[in-house]
């Protein structure tokens, strides 16, 4: 481990937070102030959890107060009615909120955006009203009082001890939050938020990522709720209203969604501002609202987000360099070992039998039977609207076949989800390149490794040695792939800023990071210059040499003739010709499909 | 008084429906909701229409407030729950379907009174919102919304 990696930004920020937490007891004058700090730490914990949801998977929850309430009530009920100690009660709160998190994540399978926001609002209101109404369990509007003090074995904790406990829990939350954000799991979550389609093509299951984010954010809120119950020693429904949910979301947005320190800053501002504004007397609430509106209007990325942007701009201003992309592909032995495909099964790698895709009454693809052989380049061509892209979508699992079958490596995959198909060894690029536009070039490639990573979730959260080893190896491999496509100079550039041709290259490099056996390219030559097309031809030949099977949908006739081993022609969703390029080119049915019947007819009559 | 109110609400809803479907301004509003860029290319002033829709929405909200004031308790926060339910109703019906929203809104009001008859106000919220969540899960595009085909 080098000195540089020892003093990583992550470690430094953790040390800064730990230092600040240790200083607090020295700085506060009385227990009242200490209690305000503790309340801030509890809010910060909720905000950190919510930031995983808002900042990583871009889902907005307006029901966080409901989860916070579940945690608080679970602890209060367990502690007063069963006499449970601190650890069992907190574990209970975590379990209850984790289950609620799964239940809340379920709607995201089907609804997103405002729809999801409404579901979470409704959830929060349901929890609050159940707390009001289920008097036998929750004490109704009066709530539950006399929650016992925490006793860890050496007598009840006093206020100062309680502070250390809450500070330790919040610090642990901060570290877990930071580690998750800067790991392959956080990266996969951001990928899902930016382009679900591309994430699926790279073998990432979007539902899994969303459920994970929801459960984590719920458990954070649950732990915070439990601590609140112990701090306040009294819980009642008023503390968990819809406006509290809004405040939690505001903390995240005001601080800066998706940043490490944002939630802490946001929670801090919203805890102390009301105290500072007391000077305004009856105008206090008005001043509070106006201040928030102004900050969000002028700093749409939040406080931490705006500071980060400013810092990036200052740094970029200093290091202005001209960069050039290298020529590609650049084969090397190292690349060969990454991409080389060992034949595990005999026979065609991809087959369809009577494949039919219907939308309503319209058949986009009907009765297509194909055999795609290993280590060949198989082109699918046809006039516009012939069903080529639909065919690719069916092969890669984005559409389920209405009839017929798709067999990948001797395995029936019809109807299987696209991310599972990707993990089985088939990936693709898209007609309108689907990059993760807000991430760097290197991150785009790293996401390609996600599905093949072995470092587990816990090793990611707590940065065990396996995590660092794998992260280092993946960065080395990403560098090799970027060199292969000639984009090394752009490693830290934001992908969305790349020139169009370079975006294509990056998309291919990202797909290759999965070490696929079969690569589907959807119109890779569209919009490229002659030079770039020649390079693309060289790339496809090189991939074939390495044993990859390339399925190509393309309009560019010269390119198809140059690289294809086999050409299948579709027209109105049906195969009208299939064979070697030279044979297909002269097939009268193909000429008719492209130029119309009248041309051949008038040619004969003339 | 109640009869006058009923006439007023029904008449207002019918007038609004006519406005959306049959006037140029109404059509322009629906157009910018679907494809703002394309609407702009057709010569519609997108900013102006957005301003107009916001103003109209505010005016209608105020009108609803005037009608609701005599039946529910008036307070500074009275709009929150009411607005939330209005939003929920719009989503359940399918955002862009004005007629559907009227039907669902009416049904939700009847449902609330029905639950209240058996229980109390907090039971009303629990069951009301619970049913709404289930409906949204069963019909992700709303009861009257159009199904969108997810193109890759």
mmCIF file with all atom_site columns, C-alpha atoms in Angstrom, chain A residues 390-481:
data_model
loop_
_atom_site.group_PDB
_atom_site.id
_atom_site.type_symbol
_atom_site.label_atom_id
_atom_site.label_alt_id
_atom_site.label_comp_id
_atom_site.label_asym_id
_atom_site.label_entity_id
_atom_site.label_seq_id
_atom_site.pdbx_PDB_ins_code
_atom_site.Cartn_x
_atom_site.Cartn_y
_atom_site.Cartn_z
_atom_site.occupancy
_atom_site.B_iso_or_equiv
_atom_site.pdbx_formal_charge
_atom_site.auth_seq_id
_atom_site.auth_comp_id
_atom_site.auth_asym_id
_atom_site.auth_atom_id
_atom_site.pdbx_PDB_model_num
ATOM 1  C CA . UNK A 1 390 ? -36.410 -5.884  -33.055 1.00 0.00 ? 390 UNK A CA 1
ATOM 2  C CA . UNK A 1 391 ? -34.440 -9.016  -33.889 1.00 0.00 ? 391 UNK A CA 1
ATOM 3  C CA . UNK A 1 392 ? -31.437 -7.739  -31.879 1.00 0.00 ? 392 UNK A CA 1
ATOM 4  C CA . UNK A 1 393 ? -33.700 -6.819  -28.982 1.00 0.00 ? 393 UNK A CA 1
ATOM 5  C CA . UNK A 1 394 ? -35.135 -10.319 -28.983 1.00 0.00 ? 394 UNK A CA 1
ATOM 6  C CA . UNK A 1 395 ? -31.680 -11.927 -29.100 1.00 0.00 ? 395 UNK A CA 1
ATOM 7  C CA . UNK A 1 396 ? -30.443 -9.802  -26.203 1.00 0.00 ? 396 UNK A CA 1
ATOM 8  C CA . UNK A 1 397 ? -33.550 -10.325 -24.073 1.00 0.00 ? 397 UNK A CA 1
ATOM 9  C CA . UNK A 1 398 ? -35.056 -6.834  -24.266 1.00 0.00 ? 398 UNK A CA 1
ATOM 10 C CA . UNK A 1 399 ? -38.137 -8.330  -25.950 1.00 0.00 ? 399 UNK A CA 1
ATOM 11 C CA . UNK A 1 400 ? -39.556 -11.696 -25.027 1.00 0.00 ? 400 UNK A CA 1
ATOM 12 C CA . UNK A 1 401 ? -40.414 -13.852 -28.047 1.00 0.00 ? 401 UNK A CA 1
ATOM 13 C CA . UNK A 1 402 ? -44.149 -14.096 -28.753 1.00 0.00 ? 402 UNK A CA 1
ATOM 14 C CA . UNK A 1 403 ? -43.499 -17.474 -30.352 1.00 0.00 ? 403 UNK A CA 1
ATOM 15 C CA . UNK A 1 404 ? -40.461 -19.584 -31.085 1.00 0.00 ? 404 UNK A CA 1
ATOM 16 C CA . UNK A 1 405 ? -37.198 -20.000 -29.222 1.00 0.00 ? 405 UNK A CA 1
ATOM 17 C CA . UNK A 1 406 ? -33.788 -18.409 -28.755 1.00 0.00 ? 406 UNK A CA 1
ATOM 18 C CA . UNK A 1 407 ? -30.904 -20.680 -27.779 1.00 0.00 ? 407 UNK A CA 1
ATOM 19 C CA . UNK A 1 408 ? -27.685 -19.166 -26.449 1.00 0.00 ? 408 UNK A CA 1
ATOM 20 C CA . UNK A 1 409 ? -24.719 -21.536 -25.970 1.00 0.00 ? 409 UNK A CA 1
ATOM 21 C CA . UNK A 1 410 ? -27.074 -24.559 -25.986 1.00 0.00 ? 410 UNK A CA 1
ATOM 22 C CA . UNK A 1 411 ? -29.250 -22.919 -23.356 1.00 0.00 ? 411 UNK A CA 1
ATOM 23 C CA . UNK A 1 412 ? -32.859 -21.871 -24.013 1.00 0.00 ? 412 UNK A CA 1
ATOM 24 C CA . UNK A 1 413 ? -33.042 -18.165 -23.108 1.00 0.00 ? 413 UNK A CA 1
ATOM 25 C CA . UNK A 1 414 ? -36.345 -17.022 -24.669 1.00 0.00 ? 414 UNK A CA 1
ATOM 26 C CA . UNK A 1 415 ? -38.118 -14.792 -22.130 1.00 0.00 ? 415 UNK A CA 1
ATOM 27 C CA . UNK A 1 416 ? -35.092 -14.588 -19.848 1.00 0.00 ? 416 UNK A CA 1
ATOM 28 C CA . UNK A 1 417 ? -34.227 -11.065 -18.678 1.00 0.00 ? 417 UNK A CA 1
ATOM 29 C CA . UNK A 1 418 ? -31.606 -9.125  -20.590 1.00 0.00 ? 418 UNK A CA 1
ATOM 30 C CA . UNK A 1 419 ? -29.239 -8.805  -17.648 1.00 0.00 ? 419 UNK A CA 1
ATOM 31 C CA . UNK A 1 420 ? -29.209 -12.579 -17.158 1.00 0.00 ? 420 UNK A CA 1
ATOM 32 C CA . UNK A 1 421 ? -28.531 -13.085 -20.857 1.00 0.00 ? 421 UNK A CA 1
ATOM 33 C CA . UNK A 1 422 ? -25.679 -10.589 -20.606 1.00 0.00 ? 422 UNK A CA 1
ATOM 34 C CA . UNK A 1 423 ? -24.184 -12.511 -17.705 1.00 0.00 ? 423 UNK A CA 1
ATOM 35 C CA . UNK A 1 424 ? -24.381 -15.692 -19.826 1.00 0.00 ? 424 UNK A CA 1
ATOM 36 C CA . UNK A 1 425 ? -21.969 -14.120 -22.311 1.00 0.00 ? 425 UNK A CA 1
ATOM 37 C CA . UNK A 1 426 ? -23.939 -12.009 -24.772 1.00 0.00 ? 426 UNK A CA 1
ATOM 38 C CA . UNK A 1 427 ? -23.782 -8.236  -24.744 1.00 0.00 ? 427 UNK A CA 1
ATOM 39 C CA . UNK A 1 428 ? -24.522 -5.458  -27.176 1.00 0.00 ? 428 UNK A CA 1
ATOM 40 C CA . UNK A 1 429 ? -24.171 -1.842  -28.228 1.00 0.00 ? 429 UNK A CA 1
ATOM 41 C CA . UNK A 1 430 ? -27.031 0.475   -29.193 1.00 0.00 ? 430 UNK A CA 1
ATOM 42 C CA . UNK A 1 431 ? -28.079 2.356   -32.290 1.00 0.00 ? 431 UNK A CA 1
ATOM 43 C CA . UNK A 1 432 ? -28.106 5.681   -30.398 1.00 0.00 ? 432 UNK A CA 1
ATOM 44 C CA . UNK A 1 433 ? -25.087 5.011   -28.174 1.00 0.00 ? 433 UNK A CA 1
ATOM 45 C CA . UNK A 1 434 ? -26.237 4.489   -24.601 1.00 0.00 ? 434 UNK A CA 1
ATOM 46 C CA . UNK A 1 435 ? -23.327 5.685   -22.486 1.00 0.00 ? 435 UNK A CA 1
ATOM 47 C CA . UNK A 1 436 ? -23.469 6.639   -18.821 1.00 0.00 ? 436 UNK A CA 1
ATOM 48 C CA . UNK A 1 437 ? -23.069 10.224  -19.921 1.00 0.00 ? 437 UNK A CA 1
ATOM 49 C CA . UNK A 1 438 ? -22.357 11.811  -16.523 1.00 0.00 ? 438 UNK A CA 1
ATOM 50 C CA . UNK A 1 439 ? -19.637 9.348   -15.586 1.00 0.00 ? 439 UNK A CA 1
ATOM 51 C CA . UNK A 1 440 ? -16.029 9.394   -16.667 1.00 0.00 ? 440 UNK A CA 1
ATOM 52 C CA . UNK A 1 441 ? -14.724 7.319   -19.542 1.00 0.00 ? 441 UNK A CA 1
ATOM 53 C CA . UNK A 1 442 ? -12.918 5.022   -17.120 1.00 0.00 ? 442 UNK A CA 1
ATOM 54 C CA . UNK A 1 443 ? -16.020 4.532   -14.956 1.00 0.00 ? 443 UNK A CA 1
ATOM 55 C CA . UNK A 1 444 ? -18.010 3.509   -18.023 1.00 0.00 ? 444 UNK A CA 1
ATOM 56 C CA . UNK A 1 445 ? -15.556 0.708   -18.690 1.00 0.00 ? 445 UNK A CA 1
ATOM 57 C CA . UNK A 1 446 ? -15.387 -0.281  -15.005 1.00 0.00 ? 446 UNK A CA 1
ATOM 58 C CA . UNK A 1 447 ? -19.155 -0.827  -14.984 1.00 0.00 ? 447 UNK A CA 1
ATOM 59 C CA . UNK A 1 448 ? -18.596 -3.440  -17.662 1.00 0.00 ? 448 UNK A CA 1
ATOM 60 C CA . UNK A 1 449 ? -16.649 -5.462  -15.062 1.00 0.00 ? 449 UNK A CA 1
ATOM 61 C CA . UNK A 1 450 ? -19.427 -5.253  -12.466 1.00 0.00 ? 450 UNK A CA 1
ATOM 62 C CA . UNK A 1 451 ? -21.245 -8.454  -13.335 1.00 0.00 ? 451 UNK A CA 1
ATOM 63 C CA . UNK A 1 452 ? -17.996 -10.438 -13.281 1.00 0.00 ? 452 UNK A CA 1
ATOM 64 C CA . UNK A 1 453 ? -16.755 -9.012  -9.979  1.00 0.00 ? 453 UNK A CA 1
ATOM 65 C CA . UNK A 1 454 ? -16.270 -11.310 -7.032  1.00 0.00 ? 454 UNK A CA 1
ATOM 66 C CA . UNK A 1 455 ? -15.672 -8.945  -4.090  1.00 0.00 ? 455 UNK A CA 1
ATOM 67 C CA . UNK A 1 456 ? -18.830 -9.315  -1.992  1.00 0.00 ? 456 UNK A CA 1
ATOM 68 C CA . UNK A 1 457 ? -21.170 -6.697  -0.604  1.00 0.00 ? 457 UNK A CA 1
ATOM 69 C CA . UNK A 1 458 ? -19.746 -6.783  2.927   1.00 0.00 ? 458 UNK A CA 1
ATOM 70 C CA . UNK A 1 459 ? -16.191 -6.595  1.654   1.00 0.00 ? 459 UNK A CA 1
ATOM 71 C CA . UNK A 1 460 ? -17.299 -3.508  -0.286  1.00 0.00 ? 460 UNK A CA 1
ATOM 72 C CA . UNK A 1 461 ? -18.997 -1.861  2.704   1.00 0.00 ? 461 UNK A CA 1
ATOM 73 C CA . UNK A 1 462 ? -16.075 -2.388  5.054   1.00 0.00 ? 462 UNK A CA 1
ATOM 74 C CA . UNK A 1 463 ? -13.214 -2.211  2.571   1.00 0.00 ? 463 UNK A CA 1
ATOM 75 C CA . UNK A 1 464 ? -11.720 -5.624  3.294   1.00 0.00 ? 464 UNK A CA 1
ATOM 76 C CA . UNK A 1 465 ? -8.439  -6.463  1.503   1.00 0.00 ? 465 UNK A CA 1
ATOM 77 C CA . UNK A 1 466 ? -10.223 -8.358  -1.284  1.00 0.00 ? 466 UNK A CA 1
ATOM 78 C CA . UNK A 1 467 ? -11.982 -5.150  -2.249  1.00 0.00 ? 467 UNK A CA 1
ATOM 79 C CA . UNK A 1 468 ? -8.773  -3.193  -2.857  1.00 0.00 ? 468 UNK A CA 1
ATOM 80 C CA . UNK A 1 469 ? -7.132  -6.049  -4.737  1.00 0.00 ? 469 UNK A CA 1
ATOM 81 C CA . UNK A 1 470 ? -10.036 -6.395  -7.131  1.00 0.00 ? 470 UNK A CA 1
ATOM 82 C CA . UNK A 1 471 ? -10.483 -2.631  -7.576  1.00 0.00 ? 471 UNK A CA 1
ATOM 83 C CA . UNK A 1 472 ? -6.811  -2.307  -8.555  1.00 0.00 ? 472 UNK A CA 1
ATOM 84 C CA . UNK A 1 473 ? -6.969  -5.209  -10.999 1.00 0.00 ? 473 UNK A CA 1
ATOM 85 C CA . UNK A 1 474 ? -10.099 -3.811  -12.642 1.00 0.00 ? 474 UNK A CA 1
ATOM 86 C CA . UNK A 1 475 ? -8.502  -0.415  -13.115 1.00 0.00 ? 475 UNK A CA 1
ATOM 87 C CA . UNK A 1 476 ? -5.523  -2.056  -14.806 1.00 0.00 ? 476 UNK A CA 1
ATOM 88 C CA . UNK A 1 477 ? -7.808  -3.957  -17.128 1.00 0.00 ? 477 UNK A CA 1
ATOM 89 C CA . UNK A 1 478 ? -9.843  -0.829  -17.870 1.00 0.00 ? 478 UNK A CA 1
ATOM 90 C CA . UNK A 1 479 ? -6.604  0.932   -18.856 1.00 0.00 ? 479 UNK A CA 1
ATOM 91 C CA . UNK A 1 480 ? -5.804  -1.924  -21.247 1.00 0.00 ? 480 UNK A CA 1
ATOM 92 C CA . UNK A 1 481 ? -9.240  -1.762  -22.842 1.00 0.00 ? 481 UNK A CA 1
#
